[in-house]
């Protein structure tokens, strides 16, 4: 179901999860809504809670506090399992099975199985159906695991760093196929990845985690339009915090560079640039860390 009355792909209220063996909270007090029909970039540094959130949504873990809903229902229920597919980072597959055996298993476990959709990423990678999974490269195993997920014809596809072991050409081809699926069928996709430039080109919603808490959950274009990188005299810096949300700021000598979320008209003499989504996300992930330059300074240095 798509459209304005469709349930959110993911929604959380007070969500928390604790790894007792590690003695800490992986997620805590998370509140967000991801609309249906979107391709969502799930962004965070290592240990921010991205994999934990995807495993909760896929029904592999249970929350310790709060509530998480997938497509309007509880994760792990029979209804959710039929509508949600998770491609985990470790891509668990039976090494002794052939590719054909693996897809046949998927067919037996899923009543709405689509064999053509399952075989597409496999055939595009020129992987023989008679090949044993244990003899495939890591990139080829990724294609087989993705075929299992797509053959299920899910309404919500959860991808945890799915293409880290694929070359850029293969990643681009798979992402193009996923975008076509989302557009044609209204499938929701939540994609965790560290490759921020690729996310900027493919995702229309961003969900940012920092230290187990939600920093952003918003339309990607709205994020771009509401943020600015300012450069000006350091004497003006203190005025910013009273008017706008200062995501990240660095002062060098008499000059200040700040990434802000603009909350109204700017006062003062500032040079203003509209940052890329990548720069905004990096700014949120680095906020509060000592020694990191502001996004605009990184870009100038790279140029």
PDB file of C-alpha atoms in Angstrom:
ATOM      1  CA  UNK A   1       0.000   0.000   0.000  1.00  0.00           C
ATOM      2  CA  UNK A   2       1.364   3.410  -1.012  1.00  0.00           C
ATOM      3  CA  UNK A   3       0.024   6.958  -0.911  1.00  0.00           C
ATOM      4  CA  UNK A   4      -0.775   9.459   1.840  1.00  0.00           C
ATOM      5  CA  UNK A   5      -2.674   6.919   3.952  1.00  0.00           C
ATOM      6  CA  UNK A   6       0.035   4.262   3.762  1.00  0.00           C
ATOM      7  CA  UNK A   7       1.733   3.329   7.048  1.00  0.00           C
ATOM      8  CA  UNK A   8       5.245   4.566   7.705  1.00  0.00           C
ATOM      9  CA  UNK A   9       8.032   2.268   6.599  1.00  0.00           C
ATOM     10  CA  UNK A  10       9.597   2.638  10.064  1.00  0.00           C
ATOM     11  CA  UNK A  11       8.526   4.542  13.138  1.00  0.00           C
ATOM     12  CA  UNK A  12       9.942   4.581  16.651  1.00  0.00           C
ATOM     13  CA  UNK A  13       8.873   6.018  19.981  1.00  0.00           C
ATOM     14  CA  UNK A  14      11.303   5.960  22.899  1.00  0.00           C
ATOM     15  CA  UNK A  15      13.141   3.070  21.260  1.00  0.00           C
ATOM     16  CA  UNK A  16      16.033   1.569  23.181  1.00  0.00           C
ATOM     17  CA  UNK A  17      18.181  -1.541  22.989  1.00  0.00           C
ATOM     18  CA  UNK A  18      20.891  -2.679  25.358  1.00  0.00           C
ATOM     19  CA  UNK A  19      23.673  -5.184  24.707  1.00  0.00           C
ATOM     20  CA  UNK A  20      24.023  -6.647  28.163  1.00  0.00           C
ATOM     21  CA  UNK A  21      27.352  -8.359  27.415  1.00  0.00           C
ATOM     22  CA  UNK A  22      28.817  -4.991  26.388  1.00  0.00           C
ATOM     23  CA  UNK A  23      27.357  -3.111  29.335  1.00  0.00           C
ATOM     24  CA  UNK A  24      25.765  -0.239  27.433  1.00  0.00           C
ATOM     25  CA  UNK A  25      22.901   1.027  25.300  1.00  0.00           C
ATOM     26  CA  UNK A  26      23.261   0.582  21.536  1.00  0.00           C
ATOM     27  CA  UNK A  27      20.132   2.712  20.991  1.00  0.00           C
ATOM     28  CA  UNK A  28      18.364   4.954  23.460  1.00  0.00           C
ATOM     29  CA  UNK A  29      15.304   7.257  23.385  1.00  0.00           C
ATOM     30  CA  UNK A  30      15.034   7.081  19.587  1.00  0.00           C
ATOM     31  CA  UNK A  31      12.077   8.924  18.061  1.00  0.00           C
ATOM     32  CA  UNK A  32      11.628   9.057  14.292  1.00  0.00           C
ATOM     33  CA  UNK A  33       9.342   8.310  11.361  1.00  0.00           C
ATOM     34  CA  UNK A  34      10.461   7.174   7.909  1.00  0.00           C
ATOM     35  CA  UNK A  35       7.623   7.540   5.361  1.00  0.00           C
ATOM     36  CA  UNK A  36       6.745   4.675   3.067  1.00  0.00           C
ATOM     37  CA  UNK A  37       7.952   4.624  -0.528  1.00  0.00           C
ATOM     38  CA  UNK A  38      11.261   6.357   0.241  1.00  0.00           C
ATOM     39  CA  UNK A  39      14.878   5.348  -0.249  1.00  0.00           C
ATOM     40  CA  UNK A  40      16.381   6.173   3.121  1.00  0.00           C
ATOM     41  CA  UNK A  41      20.066   6.667   3.891  1.00  0.00           C
ATOM     42  CA  UNK A  42      20.824   5.330   7.372  1.00  0.00           C
ATOM     43  CA  UNK A  43      24.010   7.136   8.361  1.00  0.00           C
ATOM     44  CA  UNK A  44      26.241   6.964  11.417  1.00  0.00           C
ATOM     45  CA  UNK A  45      29.767   6.269  12.527  1.00  0.00           C
ATOM     46  CA  UNK A  46      30.896   2.810  13.565  1.00  0.00           C
ATOM     47  CA  UNK A  47      29.040   1.826  16.724  1.00  0.00           C
ATOM     48  CA  UNK A  48      26.283   4.418  16.269  1.00  0.00           C
ATOM     49  CA  UNK A  49      23.572   1.738  16.289  1.00  0.00           C
ATOM     50  CA  UNK A  50      22.804   1.327  12.580  1.00  0.00           C
ATOM     51  CA  UNK A  51      23.042  -2.467  12.448  1.00  0.00           C
ATOM     52  CA  UNK A  52      21.170  -2.764  15.734  1.00  0.00           C
ATOM     53  CA  UNK A  53      18.298  -0.688  14.352  1.00  0.00           C
ATOM     54  CA  UNK A  54      18.104  -2.768  11.173  1.00  0.00           C
ATOM     55  CA  UNK A  55      18.174  -6.015  13.160  1.00  0.00           C
ATOM     56  CA  UNK A  56      15.360  -4.713  15.365  1.00  0.00           C
ATOM     57  CA  UNK A  57      13.346  -3.772  12.278  1.00  0.00           C
ATOM     58  CA  UNK A  58      14.045  -7.176  10.739  1.00  0.00           C
ATOM     59  CA  UNK A  59      12.812  -8.983  13.851  1.00  0.00           C
ATOM     60  CA  UNK A  60      16.202 -10.467  14.773  1.00  0.00           C
ATOM     61  CA  UNK A  61      16.359  -8.471  18.017  1.00  0.00           C
ATOM     62  CA  UNK A  62      13.720  -7.228  20.460  1.00  0.00           C
ATOM     63  CA  UNK A  63      13.683  -3.734  21.918  1.00  0.00           C
ATOM     64  CA  UNK A  64      14.356  -3.226  25.624  1.00  0.00           C
ATOM     65  CA  UNK A  65      12.322  -0.032  25.777  1.00  0.00           C
ATOM     66  CA  UNK A  66       9.904   1.942  23.642  1.00  0.00           C
ATOM     67  CA  UNK A  67       8.287   0.796  20.426  1.00  0.00           C
ATOM     68  CA  UNK A  68       9.319   0.176  16.829  1.00  0.00           C
ATOM     69  CA  UNK A  69       6.826  -0.390  14.021  1.00  0.00           C
ATOM     70  CA  UNK A  70       7.512  -1.634  10.494  1.00  0.00           C
ATOM     71  CA  UNK A  71       4.779  -0.925   7.950  1.00  0.00           C
ATOM     72  CA  UNK A  72       2.380  -0.299  10.825  1.00  0.00           C
ATOM     73  CA  UNK A  73       2.990  -3.609  12.604  1.00  0.00           C
ATOM     74  CA  UNK A  74       5.408  -5.084  15.131  1.00  0.00           C
ATOM     75  CA  UNK A  75       8.716  -6.488  13.815  1.00  0.00           C
ATOM     76  CA  UNK A  76       9.093 -10.252  13.903  1.00  0.00           C
ATOM     77  CA  UNK A  77       5.392 -11.058  13.543  1.00  0.00           C
ATOM     78  CA  UNK A  78       4.298 -13.346  10.719  1.00  0.00           C
ATOM     79  CA  UNK A  79       2.810 -10.344   8.904  1.00  0.00           C
ATOM     80  CA  UNK A  80       6.036  -8.366   9.184  1.00  0.00           C
ATOM     81  CA  UNK A  81       8.198 -11.311   8.115  1.00  0.00           C
ATOM     82  CA  UNK A  82       6.124 -11.684   4.947  1.00  0.00           C
ATOM     83  CA  UNK A  83       6.512  -7.997   4.044  1.00  0.00           C
ATOM     84  CA  UNK A  84      10.064  -7.175   5.151  1.00  0.00           C
ATOM     85  CA  UNK A  85      13.424  -8.430   3.868  1.00  0.00           C
ATOM     86  CA  UNK A  86      16.746  -7.843   5.622  1.00  0.00           C
ATOM     87  CA  UNK A  87      20.105  -8.202   3.921  1.00  0.00           C
ATOM     88  CA  UNK A  88      22.473  -8.362   6.900  1.00  0.00           C
ATOM     89  CA  UNK A  89      26.105  -7.333   6.786  1.00  0.00           C
ATOM     90  CA  UNK A  90      27.399 -10.899   7.192  1.00  0.00           C
ATOM     91  CA  UNK A  91      25.068 -12.255   4.458  1.00  0.00           C
ATOM     92  CA  UNK A  92      24.476 -15.704   5.984  1.00  0.00           C
ATOM     93  CA  UNK A  93      24.247 -18.311   3.220  1.00  0.00           C
ATOM     94  CA  UNK A  94      24.792 -22.073   3.164  1.00  0.00           C
ATOM     95  CA  UNK A  95      28.224 -22.589   1.527  1.00  0.00           C
ATOM     96  CA  UNK A  96      27.406 -26.154   0.353  1.00  0.00           C
ATOM     97  CA  UNK A  97      24.273 -25.042  -1.514  1.00  0.00           C
ATOM     98  CA  UNK A  98      24.443 -24.145  -5.162  1.00  0.00           C
ATOM     99  CA  UNK A  99      23.039 -20.789  -6.221  1.00  0.00           C
ATOM    100  CA  UNK A 100      19.999 -22.604  -7.627  1.00  0.00           C
ATOM    101  CA  UNK A 101      19.538 -24.485  -4.322  1.00  0.00           C
ATOM    102  CA  UNK A 102      19.698 -21.177  -2.431  1.00  0.00           C
ATOM    103  CA  UNK A 103      17.034 -19.537  -4.563  1.00  0.00           C
ATOM    104  CA  UNK A 104      14.909 -22.700  -4.414  1.00  0.00           C
ATOM    105  CA  UNK A 105      15.025 -22.495  -0.626  1.00  0.00           C
ATOM    106  CA  UNK A 106      13.840 -18.899  -0.848  1.00  0.00           C
ATOM    107  CA  UNK A 107      10.954 -19.989  -3.037  1.00  0.00           C
ATOM    108  CA  UNK A 108       9.845 -22.642  -0.538  1.00  0.00           C
ATOM    109  CA  UNK A 109       9.952 -20.176   2.358  1.00  0.00           C
ATOM    110  CA  UNK A 110       8.060 -17.347   0.644  1.00  0.00           C
ATOM    111  CA  UNK A 111       4.598 -17.725  -0.855  1.00  0.00           C
ATOM    112  CA  UNK A 112       4.883 -14.539  -2.962  1.00  0.00           C
ATOM    113  CA  UNK A 113       8.223 -15.568  -4.471  1.00  0.00           C
ATOM    114  CA  UNK A 114       9.277 -14.005  -7.784  1.00  0.00           C
ATOM    115  CA  UNK A 115      11.944 -16.178  -9.432  1.00  0.00           C
ATOM    116  CA  UNK A 116      12.758 -13.639 -12.144  1.00  0.00           C
ATOM    117  CA  UNK A 117      13.403 -10.915  -9.569  1.00  0.00           C
ATOM    118  CA  UNK A 118      15.580 -13.303  -7.551  1.00  0.00           C
ATOM    119  CA  UNK A 119      17.679 -14.329 -10.541  1.00  0.00           C
ATOM    120  CA  UNK A 120      18.197 -10.829 -11.933  1.00  0.00           C
ATOM    121  CA  UNK A 121      21.150  -9.701  -9.727  1.00  0.00           C
ATOM    122  CA  UNK A 122      22.669 -13.178 -10.095  1.00  0.00           C
ATOM    123  CA  UNK A 123      22.499 -13.185 -13.896  1.00  0.00           C
ATOM    124  CA  UNK A 124      23.736  -9.576 -14.092  1.00  0.00           C
ATOM    125  CA  UNK A 125      26.824 -10.763 -12.221  1.00  0.00           C
ATOM    126  CA  UNK A 126      27.309 -13.707 -14.633  1.00  0.00           C
ATOM    127  CA  UNK A 127      27.078 -16.175 -11.747  1.00  0.00           C
ATOM    128  CA  UNK A 128      26.279 -19.752 -12.829  1.00  0.00           C
ATOM    129  CA  UNK A 129      23.263 -21.187 -11.051  1.00  0.00           C
ATOM    130  CA  UNK A 130      25.123 -24.479 -10.558  1.00  0.00           C
ATOM    131  CA  UNK A 131      28.030 -22.792  -8.708  1.00  0.00           C
ATOM    132  CA  UNK A 132      28.400 -23.554  -5.001  1.00  0.00           C
ATOM    133  CA  UNK A 133      27.977 -20.555  -2.718  1.00  0.00           C
ATOM    134  CA  UNK A 134      31.140 -21.383  -0.767  1.00  0.00           C
ATOM    135  CA  UNK A 135      33.209 -21.091  -3.947  1.00  0.00           C
ATOM    136  CA  UNK A 136      31.936 -17.626  -4.872  1.00  0.00           C
ATOM    137  CA  UNK A 137      33.735 -14.350  -4.254  1.00  0.00           C
ATOM    138  CA  UNK A 138      32.367 -12.038  -1.573  1.00  0.00           C
ATOM    139  CA  UNK A 139      30.880  -9.773  -4.238  1.00  0.00           C
ATOM    140  CA  UNK A 140      29.152 -12.719  -5.904  1.00  0.00           C
ATOM    141  CA  UNK A 141      27.730 -13.870  -2.566  1.00  0.00           C
ATOM    142  CA  UNK A 142      26.354 -10.370  -2.110  1.00  0.00           C
ATOM    143  CA  UNK A 143      24.467 -10.706  -5.389  1.00  0.00           C
ATOM    144  CA  UNK A 144      23.024 -14.076  -4.344  1.00  0.00           C
ATOM    145  CA  UNK A 145      21.926 -12.684  -0.972  1.00  0.00           C
ATOM    146  CA  UNK A 146      20.344  -9.694  -2.708  1.00  0.00           C
ATOM    147  CA  UNK A 147      18.544 -12.071  -5.059  1.00  0.00           C
ATOM    148  CA  UNK A 148      17.066 -13.859  -2.029  1.00  0.00           C
ATOM    149  CA  UNK A 149      15.853 -10.554  -0.638  1.00  0.00           C
ATOM    150  CA  UNK A 150      14.369  -9.279  -3.904  1.00  0.00           C
ATOM    151  CA  UNK A 151      12.716 -12.602  -4.763  1.00  0.00           C
ATOM    152  CA  UNK A 152      10.623 -12.183  -1.651  1.00  0.00           C
ATOM    153  CA  UNK A 153       9.069  -9.073  -3.235  1.00  0.00           C
ATOM    154  CA  UNK A 154       9.248  -7.142   0.052  1.00  0.00           C
ATOM    155  CA  UNK A 155       7.420  -3.928   0.770  1.00  0.00           C
ATOM    156  CA  UNK A 156      10.341  -2.866   2.963  1.00  0.00           C
ATOM    157  CA  UNK A 157      13.935  -3.784   2.095  1.00  0.00           C
ATOM    158  CA  UNK A 158      16.557  -3.308   4.823  1.00  0.00           C
ATOM    159  CA  UNK A 159      20.154  -3.235   3.613  1.00  0.00           C
ATOM    160  CA  UNK A 160      23.064  -3.218   6.081  1.00  0.00           C
ATOM    161  CA  UNK A 161      26.246  -2.144   4.256  1.00  0.00           C
ATOM    162  CA  UNK A 162      25.161  -4.420   1.401  1.00  0.00           C
ATOM    163  CA  UNK A 163      27.607  -3.415  -1.300  1.00  0.00           C
ATOM    164  CA  UNK A 164      30.872  -2.767   0.509  1.00  0.00           C
ATOM    165  CA  UNK A 165      32.516  -5.682  -1.325  1.00  0.00           C
ATOM    166  CA  UNK A 166      31.343  -4.686  -4.805  1.00  0.00           C
ATOM    167  CA  UNK A 167      33.278  -2.540  -7.266  1.00  0.00           C
ATOM    168  CA  UNK A 168      31.894   0.938  -8.120  1.00  0.00           C
ATOM    169  CA  UNK A 169      30.420  -0.181 -11.462  1.00  0.00           C
ATOM    170  CA  UNK A 170      28.567  -3.091  -9.848  1.00  0.00           C
ATOM    171  CA  UNK A 171      27.338  -0.864  -7.004  1.00  0.00           C
ATOM    172  CA  UNK A 172      26.024   1.704  -9.466  1.00  0.00           C
ATOM    173  CA  UNK A 173      24.174  -0.963 -11.445  1.00  0.00           C
ATOM    174  CA  UNK A 174      22.573  -2.520  -8.373  1.00  0.00           C
ATOM    175  CA  UNK A 175      21.557   0.858  -6.973  1.00  0.00           C
ATOM    176  CA  UNK A 176      19.963   1.771 -10.305  1.00  0.00           C
ATOM    177  CA  UNK A 177      17.975  -1.463 -10.157  1.00  0.00           C
ATOM    178  CA  UNK A 178      16.858  -0.781  -6.596  1.00  0.00           C
ATOM    179  CA  UNK A 179      15.782   2.747  -7.485  1.00  0.00           C
ATOM    180  CA  UNK A 180      13.726   1.361 -10.369  1.00  0.00           C
ATOM    181  CA  UNK A 181      12.097  -1.169  -8.024  1.00  0.00           C
ATOM    182  CA  UNK A 182      11.238   1.585  -5.560  1.00  0.00           C
ATOM    183  CA  UNK A 183       9.770   3.768  -8.292  1.00  0.00           C
ATOM    184  CA  UNK A 184       7.755   1.025 -10.003  1.00  0.00           C
ATOM    185  CA  UNK A 185       6.448  -0.843  -6.959  1.00  0.00           C
ATOM    186  CA  UNK A 186       6.567   1.762  -4.207  1.00  0.00           C
ATOM    187  CA  UNK A 187       8.996  -0.414  -2.248  1.00  0.00           C
ATOM    188  CA  UNK A 188      10.581   1.283   0.768  1.00  0.00           C
ATOM    189  CA  UNK A 189      14.350   0.875   1.165  1.00  0.00           C
ATOM    190  CA  UNK A 190      16.489   1.651   4.199  1.00  0.00           C
ATOM    191  CA  UNK A 191      20.157   1.548   3.243  1.00  0.00           C
ATOM    192  CA  UNK A 192      23.026   1.738   5.706  1.00  0.00           C
ATOM    193  CA  UNK A 193      26.273   2.796   4.068  1.00  0.00           C
ATOM    194  CA  UNK A 194      29.456   4.778   4.643  1.00  0.00           C
ATOM    195  CA  UNK A 195      29.707   5.765   0.954  1.00  0.00           C
ATOM    196  CA  UNK A 196      28.098   9.185   1.380  1.00  0.00           C
ATOM    197  CA  UNK A 197      28.523  10.494  -2.204  1.00  0.00           C
ATOM    198  CA  UNK A 198      26.512   7.547  -3.539  1.00  0.00           C
ATOM    199  CA  UNK A 199      23.792   8.079  -0.963  1.00  0.00           C
ATOM    200  CA  UNK A 200      23.406  11.684  -2.067  1.00  0.00           C
ATOM    201  CA  UNK A 201      22.590  10.535  -5.589  1.00  0.00           C
ATOM    202  CA  UNK A 202      20.131   7.795  -4.648  1.00  0.00           C
ATOM    203  CA  UNK A 203      18.382   8.565  -1.336  1.00  0.00           C
ATOM    204  CA  UNK A 204      15.523  10.970  -0.712  1.00  0.00           C
ATOM    205  CA  UNK A 205      15.293  10.601   3.091  1.00  0.00           C
ATOM    206  CA  UNK A 206      18.074  10.678   5.692  1.00  0.00           C
ATOM    207  CA  UNK A 207      18.152   9.073   9.128  1.00  0.00           C
ATOM    208  CA  UNK A 208      21.278   9.999  11.073  1.00  0.00           C
ATOM    209  CA  UNK A 209      22.353   8.196  14.256  1.00  0.00           C
ATOM    210  CA  UNK A 210      25.002   9.486  16.626  1.00  0.00           C
ATOM    211  CA  UNK A 211      25.986   7.550  19.738  1.00  0.00           C
ATOM    212  CA  UNK A 212      22.743   5.575  19.657  1.00  0.00           C
ATOM    213  CA  UNK A 213      20.444   8.585  19.338  1.00  0.00           C
ATOM    214  CA  UNK A 214      18.670  10.160  16.366  1.00  0.00           C
ATOM    215  CA  UNK A 215      20.222  13.376  15.043  1.00  0.00           C
ATOM    216  CA  UNK A 216      18.116  13.746  11.896  1.00  0.00           C
ATOM    217  CA  UNK A 217      15.149  12.066  10.243  1.00  0.00           C
ATOM    218  CA  UNK A 218      14.068  14.215   7.354  1.00  0.00           C
ATOM    219  CA  UNK A 219      13.500  14.658   3.646  1.00  0.00           C
ATOM    220  CA  UNK A 220      16.909  14.931   1.972  1.00  0.00           C
ATOM    221  CA  UNK A 221      16.021  17.958  -0.127  1.00  0.00           C
ATOM    222  CA  UNK A 222      14.639  19.787   2.907  1.00  0.00           C
ATOM    223  CA  UNK A 223      17.926  19.107   4.712  1.00  0.00           C
ATOM    224  CA  UNK A 224      19.902  20.598   1.820  1.00  0.00           C
ATOM    225  CA  UNK A 225      17.729  23.702   1.644  1.00  0.00           C
ATOM    226  CA  UNK A 226      17.739  24.427   5.381  1.00  0.00           C
ATOM    227  CA  UNK A 227      21.497  24.259   5.942  1.00  0.00           C
ATOM    228  CA  UNK A 228      24.234  26.713   5.027  1.00  0.00           C
ATOM    229  CA  UNK A 229      27.979  27.073   5.441  1.00  0.00           C
ATOM    230  CA  UNK A 230      28.919  30.561   6.625  1.00  0.00           C
ATOM    231  CA  UNK A 231      32.347  32.167   6.610  1.00  0.00           C
ATOM    232  CA  UNK A 232      32.954  35.508   8.315  1.00  0.00           C
ATOM    233  CA  UNK A 233      34.698  37.488  11.016  1.00  0.00           C
ATOM    234  CA  UNK A 234      34.985  35.648  14.331  1.00  0.00           C
ATOM    235  CA  UNK A 235      33.367  38.553  16.217  1.00  0.00           C
ATOM    236  CA  UNK A 236      30.011  37.539  14.691  1.00  0.00           C
ATOM    237  CA  UNK A 237      30.138  33.905  15.784  1.00  0.00           C
ATOM    238  CA  UNK A 238      28.291  34.277  19.087  1.00  0.00           C
ATOM    239  CA  UNK A 239      25.282  35.824  17.349  1.00  0.00           C
ATOM    240  CA  UNK A 240      24.656  32.652  15.337  1.00  0.00           C
ATOM    241  CA  UNK A 241      23.761  30.378  18.260  1.00  0.00           C
ATOM    242  CA  UNK A 242      20.936  32.663  19.356  1.00  0.00           C
ATOM    243  CA  UNK A 243      19.320  32.690  15.914  1.00  0.00           C
ATOM    244  CA  UNK A 244      20.142  29.373  14.296  1.00  0.00           C
ATOM    245  CA  UNK A 245      21.204  25.819  15.090  1.00  0.00           C
ATOM    246  CA  UNK A 246      24.985  25.679  14.858  1.00  0.00           C
ATOM    247  CA  UNK A 247      25.853  22.129  13.816  1.00  0.00           C
ATOM    248  CA  UNK A 248      29.599  22.638  13.650  1.00  0.00           C
ATOM    249  CA  UNK A 249      31.875  25.650  14.005  1.00  0.00           C
ATOM    250  CA  UNK A 250      35.584  26.284  13.726  1.00  0.00           C
ATOM    251  CA  UNK A 251      37.480  29.487  14.403  1.00  0.00           C
ATOM    252  CA  UNK A 252      40.963  30.097  13.033  1.00  0.00           C
ATOM    253  CA  UNK A 253      42.433  33.457  13.914  1.00  0.00           C
ATOM    254  CA  UNK A 254      39.860  36.119  13.082  1.00  0.00           C
ATOM    255  CA  UNK A 255      37.772  33.901  10.782  1.00  0.00           C
ATOM    256  CA  UNK A 256      34.921  31.573  11.687  1.00  0.00           C
ATOM    257  CA  UNK A 257      33.421  28.886   9.460  1.00  0.00           C
ATOM    258  CA  UNK A 258      30.116  27.394  10.596  1.00  0.00           C
ATOM    259  CA  UNK A 259      27.651  24.824   9.333  1.00  0.00           C
ATOM    260  CA  UNK A 260      24.232  25.967  10.491  1.00  0.00           C
ATOM    261  CA  UNK A 261      20.611  25.020  10.215  1.00  0.00           C
ATOM    262  CA  UNK A 262      19.091  28.333   9.255  1.00  0.00           C
ATOM    263  CA  UNK A 263      16.080  29.398  11.353  1.00  0.00           C
ATOM    264  CA  UNK A 264      15.401  32.763   9.738  1.00  0.00           C
ATOM    265  CA  UNK A 265      17.194  35.661   8.042  1.00  0.00           C
ATOM    266  CA  UNK A 266      20.946  35.964   8.521  1.00  0.00           C
ATOM    267  CA  UNK A 267      22.364  38.945  10.356  1.00  0.00           C
ATOM    268  CA  UNK A 268      25.870  40.148   9.809  1.00  0.00           C
ATOM    269  CA  UNK A 269      28.386  40.032   7.014  1.00  0.00           C
ATOM    270  CA  UNK A 270      28.700  36.393   5.952  1.00  0.00           C
ATOM    271  CA  UNK A 271      29.851  34.566   2.868  1.00  0.00           C
ATOM    272  CA  UNK A 272      27.115  31.949   2.364  1.00  0.00           C
ATOM    273  CA  UNK A 273      27.351  28.614   0.526  1.00  0.00           C
ATOM    274  CA  UNK A 274      24.785  25.860   0.194  1.00  0.00           C
ATOM    275  CA  UNK A 275      26.531  22.614   1.160  1.00  0.00           C
ATOM    276  CA  UNK A 276      26.161  19.203  -0.400  1.00  0.00           C
ATOM    277  CA  UNK A 277      24.180  16.620   1.524  1.00  0.00           C
ATOM    278  CA  UNK A 278      27.464  14.770   2.107  1.00  0.00           C
ATOM    279  CA  UNK A 279      28.954  17.814   3.864  1.00  0.00           C
ATOM    280  CA  UNK A 280      25.888  18.222   6.055  1.00  0.00           C
ATOM    281  CA  UNK A 281      25.922  14.586   7.126  1.00  0.00           C
ATOM    282  CA  UNK A 282      29.644  14.705   7.910  1.00  0.00           C
ATOM    283  CA  UNK A 283      29.043  17.857   9.904  1.00  0.00           C
ATOM    284  CA  UNK A 284      26.458  16.129  12.091  1.00  0.00           C
ATOM    285  CA  UNK A 285      28.654  13.076  12.541  1.00  0.00           C
ATOM    286  CA  UNK A 286      31.678  15.175  13.517  1.00  0.00           C
ATOM    287  CA  UNK A 287      29.806  17.706  15.658  1.00  0.00           C
ATOM    288  CA  UNK A 288      31.550  18.105  18.985  1.00  0.00           C
ATOM    289  CA  UNK A 289      34.681  16.236  17.905  1.00  0.00           C
ATOM    290  CA  UNK A 290      37.893  18.247  18.390  1.00  0.00           C
ATOM    291  CA  UNK A 291      40.240  18.778  15.495  1.00  0.00           C
ATOM    292  CA  UNK A 292      37.799  18.275  12.610  1.00  0.00           C
ATOM    293  CA  UNK A 293      37.498  21.063  10.028  1.00  0.00           C
ATOM    294  CA  UNK A 294      34.121  22.368   8.975  1.00  0.00           C
ATOM    295  CA  UNK A 295      32.733  20.925   5.723  1.00  0.00           C
ATOM    296  CA  UNK A 296      33.539  23.975   3.611  1.00  0.00           C
ATOM    297  CA  UNK A 297      37.177  23.908   4.694  1.00  0.00           C
ATOM    298  CA  UNK A 298      37.459  20.197   3.864  1.00  0.00           C
ATOM    299  CA  UNK A 299      36.055  20.845   0.404  1.00  0.00           C
ATOM    300  CA  UNK A 300      38.455  23.721  -0.324  1.00  0.00           C
ATOM    301  CA  UNK A 301      41.402  21.657   0.852  1.00  0.00           C
ATOM    302  CA  UNK A 302      40.355  18.749  -1.351  1.00  0.00           C
ATOM    303  CA  UNK A 303      39.979  21.051  -4.364  1.00  0.00           C
TER     304      UNK A 303
END
